[in-house]
Structures are given as structure tokens and as C-alpha cells.
Tab-separated table of C-alpha atoms in Angstrom:
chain	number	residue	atom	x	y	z
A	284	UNK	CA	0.000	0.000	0.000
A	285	UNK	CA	2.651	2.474	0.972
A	286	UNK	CA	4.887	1.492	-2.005
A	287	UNK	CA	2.093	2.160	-4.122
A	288	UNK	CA	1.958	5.513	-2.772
A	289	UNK	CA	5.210	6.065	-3.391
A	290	UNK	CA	4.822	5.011	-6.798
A	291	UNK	CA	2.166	7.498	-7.784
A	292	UNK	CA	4.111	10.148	-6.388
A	293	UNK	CA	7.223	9.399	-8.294
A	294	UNK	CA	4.826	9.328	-11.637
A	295	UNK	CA	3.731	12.623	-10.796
A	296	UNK	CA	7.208	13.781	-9.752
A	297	UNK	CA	8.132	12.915	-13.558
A	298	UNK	CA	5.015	14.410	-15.353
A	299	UNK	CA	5.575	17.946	-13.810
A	300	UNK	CA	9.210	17.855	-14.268
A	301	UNK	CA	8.721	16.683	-17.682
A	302	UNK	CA	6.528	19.940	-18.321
A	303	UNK	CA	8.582	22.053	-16.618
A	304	UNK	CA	11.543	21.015	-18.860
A	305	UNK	CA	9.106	21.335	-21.770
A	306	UNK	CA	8.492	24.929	-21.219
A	307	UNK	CA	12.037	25.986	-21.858
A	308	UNK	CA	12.436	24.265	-24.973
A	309	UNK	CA	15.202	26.177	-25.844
A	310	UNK	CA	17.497	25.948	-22.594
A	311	UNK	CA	16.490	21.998	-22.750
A	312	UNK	CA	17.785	21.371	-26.126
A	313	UNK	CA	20.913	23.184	-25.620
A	314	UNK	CA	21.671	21.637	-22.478
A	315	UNK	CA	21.016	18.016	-24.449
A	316	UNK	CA	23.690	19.301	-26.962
A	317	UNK	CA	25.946	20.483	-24.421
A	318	UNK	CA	26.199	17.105	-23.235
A	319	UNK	CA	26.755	15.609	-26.406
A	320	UNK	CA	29.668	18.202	-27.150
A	321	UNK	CA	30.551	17.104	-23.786
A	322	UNK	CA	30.852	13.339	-24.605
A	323	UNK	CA	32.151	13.088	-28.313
A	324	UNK	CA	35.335	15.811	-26.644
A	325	UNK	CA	36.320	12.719	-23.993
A	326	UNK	CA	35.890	10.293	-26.892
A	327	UNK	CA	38.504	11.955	-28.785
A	328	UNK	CA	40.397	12.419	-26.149
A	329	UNK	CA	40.351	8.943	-25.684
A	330	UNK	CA	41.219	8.360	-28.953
A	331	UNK	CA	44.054	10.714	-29.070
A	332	UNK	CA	45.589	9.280	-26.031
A	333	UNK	CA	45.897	6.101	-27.738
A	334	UNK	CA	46.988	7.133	-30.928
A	335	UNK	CA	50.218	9.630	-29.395
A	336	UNK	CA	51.609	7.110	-27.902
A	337	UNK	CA	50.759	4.638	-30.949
A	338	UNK	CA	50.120	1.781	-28.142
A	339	UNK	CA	47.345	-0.519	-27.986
A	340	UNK	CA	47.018	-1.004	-23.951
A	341	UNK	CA	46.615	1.863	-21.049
A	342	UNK	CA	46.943	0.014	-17.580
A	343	UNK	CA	45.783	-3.216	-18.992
A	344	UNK	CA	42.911	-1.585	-20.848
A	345	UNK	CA	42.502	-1.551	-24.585
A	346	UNK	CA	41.042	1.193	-26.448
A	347	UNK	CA	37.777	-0.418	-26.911
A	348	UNK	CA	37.680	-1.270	-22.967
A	349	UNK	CA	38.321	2.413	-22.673
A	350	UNK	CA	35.424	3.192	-24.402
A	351	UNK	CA	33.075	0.714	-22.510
A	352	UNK	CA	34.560	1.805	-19.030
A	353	UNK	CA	33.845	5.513	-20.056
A	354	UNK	CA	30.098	4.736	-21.627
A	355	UNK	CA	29.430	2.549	-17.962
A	356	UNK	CA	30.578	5.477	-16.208
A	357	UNK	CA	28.343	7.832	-17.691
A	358	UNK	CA	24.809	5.625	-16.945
A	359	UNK	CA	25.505	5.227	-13.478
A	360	UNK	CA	26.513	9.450	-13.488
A	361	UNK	CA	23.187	9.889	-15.551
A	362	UNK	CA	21.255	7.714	-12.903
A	363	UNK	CA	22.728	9.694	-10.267
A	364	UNK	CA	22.149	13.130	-11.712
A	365	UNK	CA	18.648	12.550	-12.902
A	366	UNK	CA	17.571	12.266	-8.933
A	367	UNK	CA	20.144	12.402	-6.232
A	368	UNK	CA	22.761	14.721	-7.492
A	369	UNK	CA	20.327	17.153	-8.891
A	370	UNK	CA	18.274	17.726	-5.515
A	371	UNK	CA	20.880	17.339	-3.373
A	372	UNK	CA	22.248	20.711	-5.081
A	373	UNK	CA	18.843	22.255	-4.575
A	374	UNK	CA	18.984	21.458	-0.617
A	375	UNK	CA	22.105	24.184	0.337
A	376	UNK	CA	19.426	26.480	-1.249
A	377	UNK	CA	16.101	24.797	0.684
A	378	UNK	CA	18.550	25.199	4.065
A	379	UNK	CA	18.974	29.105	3.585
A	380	UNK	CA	15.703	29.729	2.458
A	381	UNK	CA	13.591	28.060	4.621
A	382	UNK	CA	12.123	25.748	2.267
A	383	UNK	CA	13.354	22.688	3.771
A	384	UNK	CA	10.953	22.591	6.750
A	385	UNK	CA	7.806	22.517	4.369
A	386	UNK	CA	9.955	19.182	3.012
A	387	UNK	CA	9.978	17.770	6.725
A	388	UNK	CA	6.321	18.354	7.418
A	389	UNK	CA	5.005	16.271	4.483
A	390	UNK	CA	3.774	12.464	4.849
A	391	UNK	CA	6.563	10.826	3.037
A	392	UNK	CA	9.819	9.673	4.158
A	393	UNK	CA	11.907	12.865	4.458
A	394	UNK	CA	14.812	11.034	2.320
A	395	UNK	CA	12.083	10.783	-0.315
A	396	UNK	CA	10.950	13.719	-0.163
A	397	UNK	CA	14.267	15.585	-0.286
A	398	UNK	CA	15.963	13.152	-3.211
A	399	UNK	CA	13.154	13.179	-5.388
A	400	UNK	CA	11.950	16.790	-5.155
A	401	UNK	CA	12.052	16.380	-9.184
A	402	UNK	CA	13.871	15.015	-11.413
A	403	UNK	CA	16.058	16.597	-14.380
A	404	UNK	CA	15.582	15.373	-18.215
A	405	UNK	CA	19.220	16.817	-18.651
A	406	UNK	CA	20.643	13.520	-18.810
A	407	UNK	CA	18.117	11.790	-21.296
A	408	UNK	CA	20.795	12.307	-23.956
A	409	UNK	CA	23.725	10.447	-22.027
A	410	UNK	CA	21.443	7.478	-21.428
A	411	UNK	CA	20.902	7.275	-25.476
A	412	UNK	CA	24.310	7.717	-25.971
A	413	UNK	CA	25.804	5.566	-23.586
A	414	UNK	CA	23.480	2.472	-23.756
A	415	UNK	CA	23.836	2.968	-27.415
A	416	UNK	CA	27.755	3.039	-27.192
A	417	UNK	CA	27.688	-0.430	-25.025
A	418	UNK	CA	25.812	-2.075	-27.561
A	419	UNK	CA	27.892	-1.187	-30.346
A	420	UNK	CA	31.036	-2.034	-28.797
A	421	UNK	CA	29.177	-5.420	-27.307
A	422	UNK	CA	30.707	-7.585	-30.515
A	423	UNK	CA	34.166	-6.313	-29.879
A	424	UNK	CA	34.565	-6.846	-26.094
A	425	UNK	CA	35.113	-10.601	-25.686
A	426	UNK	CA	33.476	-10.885	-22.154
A	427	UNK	CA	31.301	-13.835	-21.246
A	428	UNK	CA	27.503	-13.954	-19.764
A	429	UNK	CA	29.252	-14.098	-16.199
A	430	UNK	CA	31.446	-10.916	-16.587
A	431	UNK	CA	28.462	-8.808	-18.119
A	432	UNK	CA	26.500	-9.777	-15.252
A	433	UNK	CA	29.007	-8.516	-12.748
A	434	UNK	CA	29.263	-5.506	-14.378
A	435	UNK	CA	25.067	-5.236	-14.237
A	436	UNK	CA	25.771	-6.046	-10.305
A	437	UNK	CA	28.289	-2.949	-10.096
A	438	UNK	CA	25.856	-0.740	-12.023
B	266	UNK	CA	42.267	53.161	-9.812
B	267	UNK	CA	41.884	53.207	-6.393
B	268	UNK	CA	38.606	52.203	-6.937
B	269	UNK	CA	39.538	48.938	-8.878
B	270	UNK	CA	42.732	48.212	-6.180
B	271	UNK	CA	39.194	48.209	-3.244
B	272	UNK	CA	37.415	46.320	-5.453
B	273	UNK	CA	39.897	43.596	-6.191
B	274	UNK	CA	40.572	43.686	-2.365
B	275	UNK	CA	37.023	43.186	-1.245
B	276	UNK	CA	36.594	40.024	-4.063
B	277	UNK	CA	39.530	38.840	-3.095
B	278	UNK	CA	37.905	38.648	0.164
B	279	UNK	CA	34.946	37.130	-0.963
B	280	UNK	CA	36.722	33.984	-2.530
B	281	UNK	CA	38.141	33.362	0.741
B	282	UNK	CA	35.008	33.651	2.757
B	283	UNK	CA	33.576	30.150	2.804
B	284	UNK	CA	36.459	28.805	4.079
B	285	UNK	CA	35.182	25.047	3.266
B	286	UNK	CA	34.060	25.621	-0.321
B	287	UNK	CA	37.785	26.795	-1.103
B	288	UNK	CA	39.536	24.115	0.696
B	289	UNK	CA	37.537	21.501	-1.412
B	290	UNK	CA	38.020	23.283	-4.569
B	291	UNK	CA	41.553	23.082	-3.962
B	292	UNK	CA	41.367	19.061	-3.218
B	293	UNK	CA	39.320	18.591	-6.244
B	294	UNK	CA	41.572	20.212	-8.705
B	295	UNK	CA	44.864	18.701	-7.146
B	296	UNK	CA	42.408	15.218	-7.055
B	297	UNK	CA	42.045	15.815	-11.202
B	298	UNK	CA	45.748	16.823	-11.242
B	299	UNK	CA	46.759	13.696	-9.714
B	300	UNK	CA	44.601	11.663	-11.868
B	301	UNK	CA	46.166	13.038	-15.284
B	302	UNK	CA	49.192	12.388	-13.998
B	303	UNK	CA	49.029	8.114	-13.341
B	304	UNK	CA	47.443	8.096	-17.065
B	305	UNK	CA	50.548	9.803	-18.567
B	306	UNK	CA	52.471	7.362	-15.956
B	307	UNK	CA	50.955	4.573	-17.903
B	308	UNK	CA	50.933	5.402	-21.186
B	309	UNK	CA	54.938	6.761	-20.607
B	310	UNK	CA	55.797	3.266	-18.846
B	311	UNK	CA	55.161	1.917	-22.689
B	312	UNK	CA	57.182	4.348	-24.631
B	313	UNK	CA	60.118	6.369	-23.975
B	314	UNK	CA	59.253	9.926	-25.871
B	315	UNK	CA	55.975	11.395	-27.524
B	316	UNK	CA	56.035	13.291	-30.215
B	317	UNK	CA	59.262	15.118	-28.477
B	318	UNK	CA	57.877	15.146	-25.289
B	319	UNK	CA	59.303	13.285	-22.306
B	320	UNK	CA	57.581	12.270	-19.652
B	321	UNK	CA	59.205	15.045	-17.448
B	322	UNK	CA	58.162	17.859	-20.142
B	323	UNK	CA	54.619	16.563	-20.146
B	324	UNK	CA	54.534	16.691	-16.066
B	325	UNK	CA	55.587	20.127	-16.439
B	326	UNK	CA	53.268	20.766	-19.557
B	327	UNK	CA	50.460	19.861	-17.347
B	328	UNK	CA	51.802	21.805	-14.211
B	329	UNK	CA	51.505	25.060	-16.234
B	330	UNK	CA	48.130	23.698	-17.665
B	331	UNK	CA	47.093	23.373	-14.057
B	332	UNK	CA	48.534	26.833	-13.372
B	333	UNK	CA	46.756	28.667	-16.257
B	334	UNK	CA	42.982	26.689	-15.078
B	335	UNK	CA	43.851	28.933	-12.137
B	336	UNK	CA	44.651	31.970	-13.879
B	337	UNK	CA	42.113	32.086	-16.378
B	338	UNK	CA	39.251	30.365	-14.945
B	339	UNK	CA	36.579	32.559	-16.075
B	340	UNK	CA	33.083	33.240	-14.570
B	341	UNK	CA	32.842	36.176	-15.974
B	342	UNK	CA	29.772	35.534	-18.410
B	343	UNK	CA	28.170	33.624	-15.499
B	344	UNK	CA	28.418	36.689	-13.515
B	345	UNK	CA	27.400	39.136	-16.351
B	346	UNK	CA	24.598	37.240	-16.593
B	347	UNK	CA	23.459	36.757	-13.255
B	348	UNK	CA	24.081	40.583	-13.272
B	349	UNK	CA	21.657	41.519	-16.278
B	350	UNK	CA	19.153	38.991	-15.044
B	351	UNK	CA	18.830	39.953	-11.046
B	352	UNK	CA	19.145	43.728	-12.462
B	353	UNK	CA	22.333	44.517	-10.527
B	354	UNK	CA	24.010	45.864	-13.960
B	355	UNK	CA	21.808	48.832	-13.281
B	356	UNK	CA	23.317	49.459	-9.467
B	357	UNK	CA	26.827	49.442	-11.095
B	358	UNK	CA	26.098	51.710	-14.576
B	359	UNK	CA	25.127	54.598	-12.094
B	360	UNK	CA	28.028	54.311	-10.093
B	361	UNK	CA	30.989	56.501	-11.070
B	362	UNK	CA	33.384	53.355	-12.657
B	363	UNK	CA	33.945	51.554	-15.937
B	364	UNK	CA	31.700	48.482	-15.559
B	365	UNK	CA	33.206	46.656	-18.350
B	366	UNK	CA	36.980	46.967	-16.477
B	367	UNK	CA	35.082	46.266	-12.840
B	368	UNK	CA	33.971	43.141	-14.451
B	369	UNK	CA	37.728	42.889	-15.409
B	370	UNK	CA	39.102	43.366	-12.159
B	371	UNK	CA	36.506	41.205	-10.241
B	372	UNK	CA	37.825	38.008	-12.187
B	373	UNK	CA	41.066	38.684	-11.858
B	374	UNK	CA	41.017	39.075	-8.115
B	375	UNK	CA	39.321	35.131	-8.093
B	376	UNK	CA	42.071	34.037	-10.189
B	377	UNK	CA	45.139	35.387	-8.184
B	378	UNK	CA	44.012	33.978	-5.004
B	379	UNK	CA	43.362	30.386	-6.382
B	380	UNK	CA	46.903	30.859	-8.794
B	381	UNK	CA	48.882	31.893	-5.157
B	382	UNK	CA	47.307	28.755	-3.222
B	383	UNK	CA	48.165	26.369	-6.700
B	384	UNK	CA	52.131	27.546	-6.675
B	385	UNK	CA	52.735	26.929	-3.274
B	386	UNK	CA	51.286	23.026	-4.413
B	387	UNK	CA	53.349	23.156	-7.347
B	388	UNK	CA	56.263	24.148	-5.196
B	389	UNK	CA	55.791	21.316	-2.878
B	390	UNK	CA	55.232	18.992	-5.933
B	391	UNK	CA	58.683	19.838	-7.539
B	392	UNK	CA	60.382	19.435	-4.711
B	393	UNK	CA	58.850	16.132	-3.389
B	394	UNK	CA	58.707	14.280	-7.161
B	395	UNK	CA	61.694	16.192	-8.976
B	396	UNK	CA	60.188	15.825	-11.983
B	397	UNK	CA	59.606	19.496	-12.434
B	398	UNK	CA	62.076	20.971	-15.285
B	399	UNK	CA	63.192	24.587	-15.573
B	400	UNK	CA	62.886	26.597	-18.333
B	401	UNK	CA	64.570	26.008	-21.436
B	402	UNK	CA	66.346	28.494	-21.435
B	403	UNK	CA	66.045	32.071	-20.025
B	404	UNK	CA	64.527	33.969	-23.201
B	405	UNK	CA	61.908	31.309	-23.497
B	406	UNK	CA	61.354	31.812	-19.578
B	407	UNK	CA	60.485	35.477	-20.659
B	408	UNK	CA	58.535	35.055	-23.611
B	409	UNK	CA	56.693	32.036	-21.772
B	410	UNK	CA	56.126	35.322	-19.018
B	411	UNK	CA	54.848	37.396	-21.875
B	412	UNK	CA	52.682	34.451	-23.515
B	413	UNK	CA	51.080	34.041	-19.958
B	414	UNK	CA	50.136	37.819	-19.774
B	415	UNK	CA	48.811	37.087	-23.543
B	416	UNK	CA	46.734	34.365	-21.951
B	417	UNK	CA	45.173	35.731	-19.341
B	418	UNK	CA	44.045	38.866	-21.279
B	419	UNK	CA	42.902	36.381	-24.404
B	420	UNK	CA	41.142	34.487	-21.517
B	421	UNK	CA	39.115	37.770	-19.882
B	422	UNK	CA	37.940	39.050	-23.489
B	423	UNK	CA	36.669	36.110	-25.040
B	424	UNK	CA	34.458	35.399	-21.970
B	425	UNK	CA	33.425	38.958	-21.128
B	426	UNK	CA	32.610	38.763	-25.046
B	427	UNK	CA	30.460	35.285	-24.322
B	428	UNK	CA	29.265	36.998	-21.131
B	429	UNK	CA	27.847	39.902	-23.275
B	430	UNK	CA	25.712	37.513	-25.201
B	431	UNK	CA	23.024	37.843	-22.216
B	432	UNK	CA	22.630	41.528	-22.940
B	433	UNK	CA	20.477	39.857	-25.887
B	434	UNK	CA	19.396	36.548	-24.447
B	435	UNK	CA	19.323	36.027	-21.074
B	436	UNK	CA	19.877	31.936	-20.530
B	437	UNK	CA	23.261	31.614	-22.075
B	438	UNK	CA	24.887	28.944	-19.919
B	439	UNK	CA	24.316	25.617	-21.930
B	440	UNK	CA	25.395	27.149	-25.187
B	441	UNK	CA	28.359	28.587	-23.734
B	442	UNK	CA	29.549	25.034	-21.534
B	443	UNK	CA	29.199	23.739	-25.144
B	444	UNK	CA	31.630	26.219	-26.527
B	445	UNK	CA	33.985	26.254	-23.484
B	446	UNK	CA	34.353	22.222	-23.251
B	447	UNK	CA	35.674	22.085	-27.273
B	448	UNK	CA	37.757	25.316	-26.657
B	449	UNK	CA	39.732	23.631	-23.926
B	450	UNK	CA	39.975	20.543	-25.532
B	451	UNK	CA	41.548	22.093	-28.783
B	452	UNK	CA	43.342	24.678	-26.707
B	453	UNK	CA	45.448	21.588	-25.229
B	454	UNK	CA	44.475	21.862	-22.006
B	455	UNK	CA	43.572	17.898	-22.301
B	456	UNK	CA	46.000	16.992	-24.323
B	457	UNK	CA	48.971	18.951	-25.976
B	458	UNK	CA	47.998	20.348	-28.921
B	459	UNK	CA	51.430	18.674	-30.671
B	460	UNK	CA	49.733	15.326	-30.223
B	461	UNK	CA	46.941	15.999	-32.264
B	462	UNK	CA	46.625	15.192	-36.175
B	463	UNK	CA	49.049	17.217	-38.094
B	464	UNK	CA	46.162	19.004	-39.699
B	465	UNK	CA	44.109	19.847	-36.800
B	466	UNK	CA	47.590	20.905	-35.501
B	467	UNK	CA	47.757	23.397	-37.538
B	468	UNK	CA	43.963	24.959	-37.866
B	469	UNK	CA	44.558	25.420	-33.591
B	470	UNK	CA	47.702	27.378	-33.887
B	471	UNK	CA	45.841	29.753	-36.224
B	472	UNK	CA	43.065	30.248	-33.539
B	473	UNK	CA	42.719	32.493	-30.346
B	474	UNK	CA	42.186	29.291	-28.219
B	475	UNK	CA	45.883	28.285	-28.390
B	476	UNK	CA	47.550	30.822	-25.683
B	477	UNK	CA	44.914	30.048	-23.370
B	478	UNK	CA	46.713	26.524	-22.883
B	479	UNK	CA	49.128	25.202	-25.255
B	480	UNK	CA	51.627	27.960	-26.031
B	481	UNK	CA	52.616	28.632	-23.053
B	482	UNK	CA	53.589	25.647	-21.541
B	483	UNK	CA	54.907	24.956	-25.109
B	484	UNK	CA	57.355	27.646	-25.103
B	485	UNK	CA	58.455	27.327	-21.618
B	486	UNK	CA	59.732	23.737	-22.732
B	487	UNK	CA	61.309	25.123	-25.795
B	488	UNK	CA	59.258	23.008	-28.442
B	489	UNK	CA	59.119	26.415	-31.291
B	490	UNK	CA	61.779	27.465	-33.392
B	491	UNK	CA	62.272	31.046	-33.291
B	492	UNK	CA	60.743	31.281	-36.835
B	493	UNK	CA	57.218	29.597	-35.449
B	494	UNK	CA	57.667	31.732	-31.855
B	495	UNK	CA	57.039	35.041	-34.318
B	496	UNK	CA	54.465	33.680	-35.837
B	497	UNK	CA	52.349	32.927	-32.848
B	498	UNK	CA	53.287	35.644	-31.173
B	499	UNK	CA	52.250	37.654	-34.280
B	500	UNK	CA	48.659	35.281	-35.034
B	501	UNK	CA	47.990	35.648	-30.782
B	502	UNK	CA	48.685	39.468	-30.252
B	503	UNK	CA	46.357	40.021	-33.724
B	504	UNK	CA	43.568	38.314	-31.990
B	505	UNK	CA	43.939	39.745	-28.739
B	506	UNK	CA	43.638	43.264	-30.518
B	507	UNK	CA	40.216	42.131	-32.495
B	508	UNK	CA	38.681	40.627	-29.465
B	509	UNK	CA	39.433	43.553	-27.267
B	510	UNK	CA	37.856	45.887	-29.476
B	511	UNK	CA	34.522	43.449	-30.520
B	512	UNK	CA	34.219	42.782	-26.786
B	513	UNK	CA	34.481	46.453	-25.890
B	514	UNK	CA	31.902	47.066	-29.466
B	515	UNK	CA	29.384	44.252	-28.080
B	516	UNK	CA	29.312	45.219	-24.624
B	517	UNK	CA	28.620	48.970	-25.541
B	518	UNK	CA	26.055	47.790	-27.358
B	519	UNK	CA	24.443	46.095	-24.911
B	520	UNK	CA	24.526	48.654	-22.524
B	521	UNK	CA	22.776	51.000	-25.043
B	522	UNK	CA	20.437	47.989	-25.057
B	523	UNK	CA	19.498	48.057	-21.383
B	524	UNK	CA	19.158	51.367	-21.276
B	525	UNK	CA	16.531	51.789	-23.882
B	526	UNK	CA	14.558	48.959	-22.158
């Protein structure tokens, strides 16, 4: 019953910060392409740090490992910025103003209420990206079923 | 300019007032330092030299890199825009300054007290890891001097130019993160600039972008013949004239703007 509750809040948590996103259209897309700029300039770098030193390994990893590592690395920041990171910025603000106590006084766990104040659609394109990335370098990373899985677990 | 000596002063002063916020922004930049430095470790322990850079030269390459993020880390269009947005512009057009060289001196004050507190780490670095070098020689330690002054002047008129862009439209910050995050990359601040593709190698050395991070650190270490020290010195100061005088074009501009709002 009470996860249920929880549940419908969280849906309405995304349909209002879905329209608030919406309504700056503008600032929305840029910030999407800002994070694509973002990504393809660690890429190269990536790919430059490979090709100076003409070598095929950096601390065991291979370029293609590189690639994966940085991809995984960017979901789990994505998941973290889409909720946590994002409203834990907002609370230094909710402290000084005041607005923290109306937080407190709700029926819902205060964690809740504080981590998943709303949630930001900034990171939609790093999920695309990123998933997209893993399954394209999927054929070239020899790992088995056992070693994906492990890497799920991490996630 | 007594004015601008009270108002570098009192910034100064504000950098240093949350006493926590500066001590972690210190950790986190010698954190990122530190991290650069075990990935050129690794990809060094592999080869000897780097397109004429040893691993020494690179440590120092990135010591200066480090440096310069100090010195010409910029908030200025952050604050200009903050500034035309909350209205405070107004408070500082009526008072009896420049507001385009207070905007000046405010950023500079930031960047000399984060620059002081980075040396004394550098210091500490050279002499715990010796893997500092010295100049190459003393005229390149002087014209690495006058590329830095280059640098930082480049670095304030570019983003008091990207700053002025909220004169027109007031959310600016994604566009400009965009712009800043390939800037640095082709200015060499992630990688030298010598390492890239010869082509792209040369388009950066044409650009503005270059003395924000590559040059100097590049001519420190004595990597230009005198021949290709002319010509950036030459391509650099040309820009820096240009930009000074669009910057000081847009941001009259914009005034004029805000005023006949």
C-alpha cells in the first residue's frame, strides 16, 4: 500500500518535471547538446591518447575497454544526476531559504521527499548515448555472460 | 584606480570567505591533477618519448596547464549574466566606474588567489617528485612570461565577449559550456595540442584558443623554433587586438540595449 503511494508520487514527480523542462524548450535542447559536445570531446580524447603514444594497452585496458569503461561510467553518473545529485544541489538552497521545513512536514519519508523533489531530463541524452555506445562495442569486447553480469551487479 | 585596487581587495575577500568551499576546490583540482598524472604514468611506462615530449616535459606541460585553469578560470559571463538577469548591472552603470573593467578586475582578483594557493602546491610537488624541469632556457622563460600575460588577457575578453551575449538573451549557460568544453579541448588543455593530427595541428595554432593553454607551456619547454615563436606571437597578439575591441563594441552595445529597455 505504501509502495504504491510512493509510486504514484514518483509518476507525478516525472510528469511535472517533464513539463517544466518542456516549457524551456530552448534551454532543454541546448543543455542536451551540451552534453553531447561534452561526450564526443572525452571520446577523442580517448582516442588521441591512444593514438600519441601509438600503443594498444593503457593500464591493462585496450582502447575499446576504454570506451566501454567511459560509456558505464556515464549511466551510473546519468542515474545519479537525474535524482540524487540534482536535488541534493537544490537542498544548500532549501537550508537558507527556509524551504526545507515545508519538506519535513510532508507524509513521506523525508529522504524521499528531499531526493526526489524532481527530477532533471538533462541527462536523457547520455542514457541514449551511452546504452547505445555499449551495444555497439558489445561484438568487440570478448566478455562472457558471467562478466556482463558482474558488471550489471556494479551498475 | 583606487577604486579597482578596493574592489579587487574586497573580491579577493569574498573567494576566501567560505572557508570550506575553497579548501575543497583546492582538493578537487589537485584530485584531477593527480589523476592526469598516473594516465601519462601509464601510457609513458610503454614508450620512452611522444612526439618530443618526455615524460618530465609533459609533467611540467600539465603543471603550467594546471597553473593557467587557475589563472584564467573565467566566470565572468556567469556573472554578467546573473548581473543583467537579477538587475544589478543597473546598481553598477550609475556608479561613477567603468563596468566593463570592474567586471575585469573582479575576475582577476578570483584568479590570483586560487593561482597563489596552486604555486605553493606546485612548489611542494617539484620538490617532493623532482620531476619538475626549468625553463629552457632564459629567453623562453620570458617570452613564456609574456605568452602568460597574452593568456590571461585572451582568456578575460573572449568570456566577457560570451558573457555579453546575455545583454540579448538572457539563458546563455548551456550554449556557452558547449563552446567552453571544445575550446579547452583544442586549446590543449587535455592533451597537448602537438599530439593531435598534423592538420588539426595546424587549424589550432591559427586560432585564439591556443595561448589560453598550449603555447605557453609549449614555449616554456622550448618546443618552437624562433621562426614559429614570431608567428604565434604575431597570429595571438592580432587576436587579442580584435577581441578587445569586438568585446568592448558588443558590450557597448548592450549597454545602449538596457538602457533603452
Amino acid at each position: 500500500m505504501k509502495l504504491k503511494k510512493y509510486f504514484r508520487l514518483i509518476k507525478h514527480i516525472v510528469k511535472i518535471s517533464l513539463m517544466t523542462a518542456m516549457q524551456y524548450k530552448v534551454n532543454f535542447l541546448a543543455l542536451i547538446l551540451t552534453t553531447i559536445v561534452y561526450s564526443v570531446v572525452q571520446l577523442f580524447f580517448i582516442k588521441y591518447l591512444f593514438a600519441a603514444g601509438n600503443i594498444s594497452r593503457i593500464g591493462g585496458f585496450t582502447r575499446t575497454e576504454m570506451y566501454l569503461v567511459y560509456f558505464l561510467g556515464q549511466i551510473v553518473y546519468a542515474v545519479f544526476f537525474t535524482v540524487i545529485v540534482h536535488n541534493l544541489k537544490r537542498v544548500y538552497e532549501e537550508i537558507h531559504n527556509g524551504g526545507l521545513d515545508f519538506l519535513l512536514i510532508k507524509p513521506i519519508n523525508s529522504s524521499f521527499a528531499i531526493l526526489f523533489q524532481s527530477i532533471t531530463f538533462s541527462s536523457t541524452a547520455i542514457y541514449v548515448y551511452a546504452l547505445g555506445g555499449v551495444l555497439y562495442l558489445w561484438t568487440d569486447i570478448n566478455w562472457d555472460i558471467k562478466q556482463w553480469l558482474s558488471v550489471l551487479l556494479i551498475l | 584606480m583606487k577604486q579597482y585596487r578596493r574592489i579587487f581587495s574586497n573580491f579577493a575577500q569574498v573567494v576566501l570567505a567560505y572557508k570550506a568551499n575553497f579548501f575543497f576546490t583546492v582538493i578537487s583540482r589537485s584530485l584531477a591533477f593527480a589523476v592526469i598524472i598516473f594516465v601519462w604514468q601509464a601510457i609513458y611506462s610503454q614508450t620512452g618519448e611522444i612526439k618530443g615530449f618526455t615524460f618530465n616535459e609533459l609533467i611540467t606541460y600539465f603543471v603550467i596547464i594546471a597553473l593557467l585553469s587557475n589563472l584564467v578560470e573565467n566566470r565572468t559571463f556567469e556573472e554578467i549574466k546573473e548581473d543583467v538577469k537579477t538587475g544589478k548591472i543597473a546598481n553598477q552603470l550609475i556608479l561613477p566606474i567603468n563596468s566593463f573593467y570592474m567586471s575585469l578586475v573582479r575576475t582577476v582578483a578570483r584568479q590570483i588567489v586560487f593561482t597563489v594557493i596552486f604555486l605553493l602546491i606546485a612548489v611542494v610537488l617539484f620538490l617532493v617528485f623532482d620531476s619538475l624541469l626549468l625553463p629552457y632556457n632564459l629567453v623562453s622563460f620570458f617570452l613564456f612570461l609574456l605568452m602568460l600575460i597574452i593568456a590571461i588577457l585572451m582568456n578575460l575578453v573572449i568570456f566577457t565577449l560570451i558573457g555579453s551575449v546575455a545583454f540579448w538573451t538572457v539563458e546563455t549557460g548551456n550554449l556557452v559550456f558547449s563552446f567552453i568544453f571544445i575550446m579547452e579541448f583544442l586549446a590543449g588543455r587535455l592533451i597537448p595540442v602537438q599530439f593531435f593530427p598534423e592538420y588539426l595541428s595546424m587549424v589550432v595554432r591559427y586560432l585564439p584558443f591556443a595561448s589560453l593553454f598550449n603555447l605557453p607551456p609549449s614555449i616554456y619547454l622550448g618546443k618552437f623554433t624562433s621562426q614559429e615563436l614570431y608567428i604565434n606571437f604575431a597570429v595571438q597578439i592580432s587576436w587579442l587586438i580584435f577581441l578587445f575591441f569586438l568585446t568592448k563594441f558588443v558590450w557597448g552595445k548592450g549597454l545602449n540595449k538596457l538602457e533603452l529597455v
